[in-house]
PDB file of C-alpha atoms in Angstrom:
ATOM      1  CA  MET A 398       0.000   0.000   0.000  1.00 85.00           C
ATOM      2  CA  HIS A 399       1.095   3.532  -0.751  1.00 88.00           C
ATOM      3  CA  PHE A 400      -0.072   6.375   1.526  1.00 86.00           C
ATOM      4  CA  ASP A 401      -1.952   8.847  -0.668  1.00 84.00           C
ATOM      5  CA  ASN A 402      -3.649  11.528   1.440  1.00 88.00           C
ATOM      6  CA  VAL A 403      -5.639  12.553   4.482  1.00 90.00           C
ATOM      7  CA  ARG A 404      -9.344  13.256   3.997  1.00 89.00           C
ATOM      8  CA  LEU A 405     -11.155  15.583   6.358  1.00 89.00           C
ATOM      9  CA  LEU A 406     -14.903  14.992   6.574  1.00 88.00           C
ATOM     10  CA  VAL A 407     -16.411  18.436   6.963  1.00 87.00           C
ATOM     11  CA  HIS A 408     -19.849  19.677   7.961  1.00 85.00           C
ATOM     12  CA  ASP A 409     -19.389  23.280   6.757  1.00 87.00           C
ATOM     13  CA  PHE A 410     -17.711  22.839   3.393  1.00 91.00           C
ATOM     14  CA  ALA A 411     -17.569  26.550   2.498  1.00 92.00           C
ATOM     15  CA  ALA A 412     -15.902  27.498   5.790  1.00 90.00           C
ATOM     16  CA  SER A 413     -13.451  24.605   5.548  1.00 89.00           C
ATOM     17  CA  PHE A 414     -12.576  25.413   1.929  1.00 93.00           C
ATOM     18  CA  HIS A 415     -11.989  29.057   2.849  1.00 91.00           C
ATOM     19  CA  PHE A 416      -9.770  28.082   5.791  1.00 83.00           C
ATOM     20  CA  TRP A 417      -7.540  25.607   3.946  1.00 89.00           C
ATOM     21  CA  HIS A 418      -7.327  27.514   0.650  1.00 93.00           C
ATOM     22  CA  GLU A 419      -7.560  31.197   1.524  1.00 92.00           C
ATOM     23  CA  ILE A 420      -6.128  31.308   5.050  1.00 83.00           C
ATOM     24  CA  MET A 421      -3.664  28.390   5.033  1.00 75.00           C
ATOM     25  CA  GLY A 422      -2.791  29.041   1.386  1.00 86.00           C
ATOM     26  CA  LEU A 423      -2.879  25.441   0.158  1.00 89.00           C
ATOM     27  CA  PRO A 424      -2.871  25.333  -3.660  1.00 96.00           C
ATOM     28  CA  LEU A 425      -6.050  23.840  -5.107  1.00 97.00           C
ATOM     29  CA  ILE A 426      -5.564  20.844  -7.412  1.00 95.00           C
ATOM     30  CA  PHE A 427      -9.198  19.951  -8.058  1.00 94.00           C
ATOM     31  CA  ARG A 428     -12.688  20.895  -6.894  1.00 95.00           C
ATOM     32  CA  ASP A 429     -15.993  19.197  -7.751  1.00 91.00           C
ATOM     33  CA  ALA A 430     -18.104  20.844 -10.451  1.00 88.00           C
ATOM     34  CA  GLY A 431     -20.642  22.195  -7.960  1.00 89.00           C
ATOM     35  CA  GLY A 432     -17.923  23.298  -5.570  1.00 88.00           C
ATOM     36  CA  GLU A 433     -19.856  22.141  -2.512  1.00 91.00           C
ATOM     37  CA  THR A 434     -18.711  18.604  -1.701  1.00 92.00           C
ATOM     38  CA  TYR A 435     -15.050  17.998  -2.627  1.00 94.00           C
ATOM     39  CA  ALA A 436     -11.683  19.740  -2.848  1.00 95.00           C
ATOM     40  CA  TYR A 437      -8.148  18.353  -3.253  1.00 94.00           C
ATOM     41  CA  PHE A 438      -5.122  20.413  -2.211  1.00 95.00           C
ATOM     42  CA  GLU A 439      -1.342  20.219  -2.493  1.00 92.00           C
ATOM     43  CA  ALA A 440       0.068  20.303   1.026  1.00 86.00           C
ATOM     44  CA  GLY A 441       3.839  20.542   0.900  1.00 81.00           C
ATOM     45  CA  GLY A 442       4.522  17.209  -0.789  1.00 86.00           C
ATOM     46  CA  ALA A 443       1.416  15.539   0.635  1.00 86.00           C
ATOM     47  CA  ARG A 444      -2.241  15.895  -0.311  1.00 91.00           C
ATOM     48  CA  LEU A 445      -5.265  17.004   1.696  1.00 91.00           C
ATOM     49  CA  GLU A 446      -8.871  16.303   0.739  1.00 92.00           C
ATOM     50  CA  LEU A 447     -11.998  18.006   1.994  1.00 93.00           C
ATOM     51  CA  LEU A 448     -15.185  16.023   1.543  1.00 91.00           C
ATOM     52  CA  SER A 449     -18.689  16.817   2.701  1.00 90.00           C
ATOM     53  CA  ALA A 450     -19.380  14.435   5.590  1.00 86.00           C
ATOM     54  CA  GLY A 451     -22.986  13.935   4.495  1.00 85.00           C
ATOM     55  CA  TYR A 452     -21.991  13.099   0.923  1.00 85.00           C
ATOM     56  CA  PHE A 453     -19.348  10.642   2.138  1.00 83.00           C
ATOM     57  CA  ALA A 454     -21.820   8.914   4.469  1.00 82.00           C
ATOM     58  CA  GLN A 455     -24.353   8.538   1.645  1.00 82.00           C
ATOM     59  CA  SER A 456     -21.629   7.153  -0.647  1.00 81.00           C
ATOM     60  CA  LEU A 457     -20.951   4.410   1.906  1.00 79.00           C
ATOM     61  CA  GLY A 458     -24.648   3.613   2.313  1.00 81.00           C
ATOM     62  CA  GLN A 459     -24.827   5.316   5.717  1.00 75.00           C
ATOM     63  CA  ASP A 460     -27.431   7.800   6.894  1.00 67.00           C
ATOM     64  CA  ALA A 461     -26.744  11.451   6.133  1.00 60.00           C
ATOM     65  CA  PRO A 462     -25.760  13.630   7.757  1.00 59.00           C
ATOM     66  CA  ALA A 463     -22.749  11.570   8.717  1.00 59.00           C
ATOM     67  CA  PRO A 464     -22.574  10.431  12.316  1.00 60.00           C
ATOM     68  CA  ALA A 465     -20.454  12.732  14.462  1.00 64.00           C
ATOM     69  CA  SER A 466     -18.249   9.724  15.171  1.00 65.00           C
ATOM     70  CA  MET A 467     -17.190   9.601  11.482  1.00 67.00           C
ATOM     71  CA  ARG A 468     -14.274  12.042  11.613  1.00 76.00           C
ATOM     72  CA  GLY A 469     -11.951  11.514   8.677  1.00 82.00           C
ATOM     73  CA  ALA A 470     -10.171   9.021   6.472  1.00 84.00           C
ATOM     74  CA  VAL A 471      -6.651   7.879   5.775  1.00 84.00           C
ATOM     75  CA  VAL A 472      -6.382   6.959   2.100  1.00 88.00           C
ATOM     76  CA  PHE A 473      -4.083   4.337   0.570  1.00 88.00           C
ATOM     77  CA  LYS A 474      -3.503   3.622  -3.117  1.00 89.00           C
ATOM     78  CA  VAL A 475      -3.245  -0.112  -3.899  1.00 93.00           C
ATOM     79  CA  ASP A 476      -2.625  -2.274  -6.957  1.00 93.00           C
ATOM     80  CA  ASP A 477      -5.546  -4.653  -6.310  1.00 94.00           C
ATOM     81  CA  GLY A 478      -8.226  -3.172  -4.063  1.00 93.00           C
ATOM     82  CA  ASP A 479     -10.451  -6.234  -4.041  1.00 96.00           C
ATOM     83  CA  ALA A 480      -7.635  -8.529  -2.901  1.00 96.00           C
ATOM     84  CA  LYS A 481      -6.333  -6.021  -0.335  1.00 93.00           C
ATOM     85  CA  PHE A 482      -9.861  -5.475   1.037  1.00 95.00           C
ATOM     86  CA  ALA A 483     -10.370  -9.242   1.429  1.00 96.00           C
ATOM     87  CA  ALA A 484      -6.970  -9.639   3.109  1.00 93.00           C
ATOM     88  CA  LEU A 485      -7.619  -6.804   5.570  1.00 92.00           C
ATOM     89  CA  VAL A 486     -11.077  -8.137   6.455  1.00 93.00           C
ATOM     90  CA  ALA A 487      -9.559 -11.604   6.951  1.00 93.00           C
ATOM     91  CA  ARG A 488      -7.075 -10.020   9.379  1.00 92.00           C
ATOM     92  CA  GLY A 489      -9.938  -8.537  11.410  1.00 90.00           C
ATOM     93  CA  ALA A 490     -10.725  -5.158   9.822  1.00 90.00           C
ATOM     94  CA  ALA A 491     -14.406  -4.179   9.969  1.00 88.00           C
ATOM     95  CA  PRO A 492     -15.810  -3.457   6.486  1.00 93.00           C
ATOM     96  CA  LEU A 493     -17.871  -0.314   5.907  1.00 91.00           C
ATOM     97  CA  ALA A 494     -18.247  -0.534   2.122  1.00 92.00           C
ATOM     98  CA  GLU A 495     -17.253  -3.322  -0.270  1.00 96.00           C
ATOM     99  CA  PRO A 496     -15.033  -2.500  -3.271  1.00 97.00           C
ATOM    100  CA  LYS A 497     -16.990  -0.508  -5.829  1.00 95.00           C
ATOM    101  CA  ASP A 498     -16.236   1.450  -8.992  1.00 95.00           C
ATOM    102  CA  ARG A 499     -16.844   5.134  -8.243  1.00 90.00           C
ATOM    103  CA  SER A 500     -16.430   6.930 -11.547  1.00 86.00           C
ATOM    104  CA  GLU A 501     -17.243  10.277  -9.922  1.00 84.00           C
ATOM    105  CA  TRP A 502     -14.178   9.707  -7.695  1.00 84.00           C
ATOM    106  CA  PHE A 503     -12.053   8.363 -10.597  1.00 88.00           C
ATOM    107  CA  CYS A 504     -11.364   5.145  -8.674  1.00 91.00           C
ATOM    108  CA  ARG A 505     -12.496   1.771  -7.405  1.00 95.00           C
ATOM    109  CA  SER A 506     -12.555   2.045  -3.627  1.00 95.00           C
ATOM    110  CA  ALA A 507     -13.426   0.170  -0.461  1.00 96.00           C
ATOM    111  CA  HIS A 508     -13.767   1.400   3.101  1.00 93.00           C
ATOM    112  CA  LEU A 509     -12.933  -0.077   6.493  1.00 88.00           C
ATOM    113  CA  ALA A 510     -13.647   1.119  10.026  1.00 85.00           C
ATOM    114  CA  ALA A 511     -10.671   2.223  12.108  1.00 79.00           C
ATOM    115  CA  PRO A 512     -10.735   3.007  15.841  1.00 70.00           C
ATOM    116  CA  ASP A 513     -12.074   6.319  17.164  1.00 69.00           C
ATOM    117  CA  GLY A 514     -14.399   7.042  14.231  1.00 75.00           C
ATOM    118  CA  TYR A 515     -11.815   7.130  11.461  1.00 80.00           C
ATOM    119  CA  VAL A 516     -12.165   5.409   8.099  1.00 86.00           C
ATOM    120  CA  VAL A 517      -9.497   3.686   6.008  1.00 87.00           C
ATOM    121  CA  GLU A 518     -10.016   3.943   2.260  1.00 90.00           C
ATOM    122  CA  ILE A 519      -8.133   1.765  -0.178  1.00 93.00           C
ATOM    123  CA  PHE A 520      -8.400   2.598  -3.856  1.00 93.00           C
ATOM    124  CA  LYS A 521      -7.157   1.795  -7.327  1.00 94.00           C
ATOM    125  CA  SER A 522      -7.214   4.665  -9.801  1.00 89.00           C
ATOM    126  CA  LEU A 523      -9.502   4.378 -12.819  1.00 88.00           C
ATOM    127  CA  GLY A 524      -7.547   7.203 -14.463  1.00 85.00           C
ATOM    128  CA  GLY A 525      -8.539  10.717 -15.374  1.00 83.00           C
ATOM    129  CA  PHE A 526      -8.191  12.433 -11.990  1.00 77.00           C
ATOM    130  CA  PRO A 527      -6.493  15.845 -12.405  1.00 75.00           C
ATOM    131  CA  GLY A 528      -4.482  15.423  -9.184  1.00 63.00           C
ATOM    132  CA  ASN A 529      -2.792  12.254 -10.438  1.00 57.00           C
ATOM    133  CA  ALA A 530      -1.585  13.528 -13.803  1.00 46.00           C
TER     134      ALA A 530
END
């Protein structure tokens, strides 16, 4: 697995976008077409994602708005997401969402529960994402 980024699940997307982009000065790589659910920033050699908590919860088949216990995600890029997901579940990881093609995210991803309300995402790129050019 290759560490890819940290995703913050936010409840006030506009305020969070303003803070990370305008105040902290992180360069914007990509923002969703509507500008209200997703942003991807360069962060000094790493990447930071903002994602609407409600949108993320719905994407995983959870109730929206997202539970307050769902705080953020650590994201790993993998060569074979289905095999890695199965291996992690076999080792005791609790699945949140089975591997699924998510064309709107430019990837096939799966999600696992981590302690303290965090989520682990593993993904394989489907290509086309501006931040991975």
